Short mmCIF file of C-alpha atoms in Angstrom, two decimals:
data_model
loop_
_atom_site.label_atom_id
_atom_site.label_comp_id
_atom_site.label_asym_id
_atom_site.label_seq_id
_atom_site.Cartn_x
_atom_site.Cartn_y
_atom_site.Cartn_z
CA MET A 84 -6.87 2.14 16.26
CA THR A 85 -5.50 1.57 12.87
CA THR A 86 -4.99 -1.72 11.16
CA ARG A 87 -2.58 -2.78 8.82
CA ARG A 88 -2.98 -4.62 6.07
CA THR A 89 0.12 -7.67 4.58
CA VAL A 90 1.67 -5.98 1.09
CA THR A 91 3.04 -8.51 -1.07
CA ASP A 92 5.80 -7.11 -4.58
CA PHE A 93 4.35 -9.41 -7.22
CA ALA A 94 6.07 -12.22 -6.19
CA GLY A 95 4.49 -12.68 -3.50
CA ILE A 96 7.31 -12.28 -0.82
CA HIS A 97 5.48 -9.89 1.99
CA ILE A 98 7.22 -6.18 2.05
CA GLY A 99 5.41 -4.42 4.03
CA THR A 100 2.14 -2.85 4.67
CA VAL A 101 -0.38 -0.74 4.68
CA ASP A 102 -2.54 0.88 7.08
CA ASP A 103 -6.71 2.35 7.16
CA GLU A 104 -5.74 5.29 5.52
CA GLY A 105 -3.41 3.81 2.39
CA ARG A 106 0.28 4.64 3.28
CA PHE A 107 2.89 1.49 3.10
CA PHE A 108 4.73 1.09 5.32
CA ASP A 109 7.92 -1.42 4.89
CA TYR A 110 9.53 -3.48 7.20
CA ALA A 111 11.77 -1.03 8.65
CA GLY A 112 8.01 1.12 9.72
CA VAL A 113 9.06 4.46 7.52
CA HIS A 114 6.93 5.58 5.62
CA ALA A 115 7.43 3.92 1.68
CA GLY A 116 4.19 5.43 -1.01
CA ALA A 117 1.03 4.28 -1.03
CA LEU A 118 -2.64 2.78 -1.52
CA GLY A 119 -3.92 3.36 -5.45
CA ALA A 120 -7.70 2.67 -6.04
CA ASP A 121 -6.54 -0.12 -7.89
CA LEU A 122 -4.64 -1.95 -4.89
CA VAL A 123 -1.66 -1.35 -6.11
CA VAL A 124 1.20 0.40 -4.11
CA ARG A 125 3.07 2.99 -5.25
CA ASP A 126 6.76 4.49 -4.61
CA PHE A 127 6.60 8.28 -4.48
CA GLU A 128 7.52 8.75 -7.44
CA GLY A 129 4.87 7.14 -8.95
CA ILE A 130 6.79 3.45 -9.40
CA ARG A 131 4.86 -0.43 -8.38
CA ILE A 132 5.97 -2.17 -6.54
CA GLY A 133 3.37 -4.24 -4.46
CA ARG A 134 0.39 -4.84 -4.03
CA VAL A 135 -2.47 -5.85 -1.05
CA ALA A 136 -2.21 -9.99 -0.89
CA PRO A 137 -5.24 -11.36 -2.11
CA GLY A 138 -7.88 -11.20 -0.27
CA VAL A 139 -7.25 -9.09 2.15
CA ARG A 140 -9.91 -5.99 1.69
CA ALA A 141 -8.34 -2.55 1.46
CA ALA A 142 -8.39 0.47 3.07
CA SER A 143 -11.48 3.40 0.81
CA THR A 144 -8.12 5.03 -1.35
CA ALA A 145 -9.98 8.37 -2.84
CA THR A 146 -7.60 10.61 -0.97
CA VAL A 147 -4.52 8.72 -1.20
CA SER A 148 -5.26 8.15 -5.70
CA ALA A 149 -6.40 11.84 -5.94
CA ARG A 150 -2.14 13.10 -3.99
CA LEU A 151 -0.73 10.42 -5.86
CA ARG A 152 -2.05 12.06 -9.60
#
């Protein structure tokens, strides 16, 4: 079972979720980016688009970070 964690933009507005593998999905269910080791979500061009909501424990992201480099 996959756990989804809430992602907010930098103004605190919910914009989607991150699964256990660090993949970001917007609310339409589109895989739109990845979670980095710094708990910041980036799109596929590396642009920061949000972060894991405060108080939410993030999944391990070592492999996701490596893919973003």
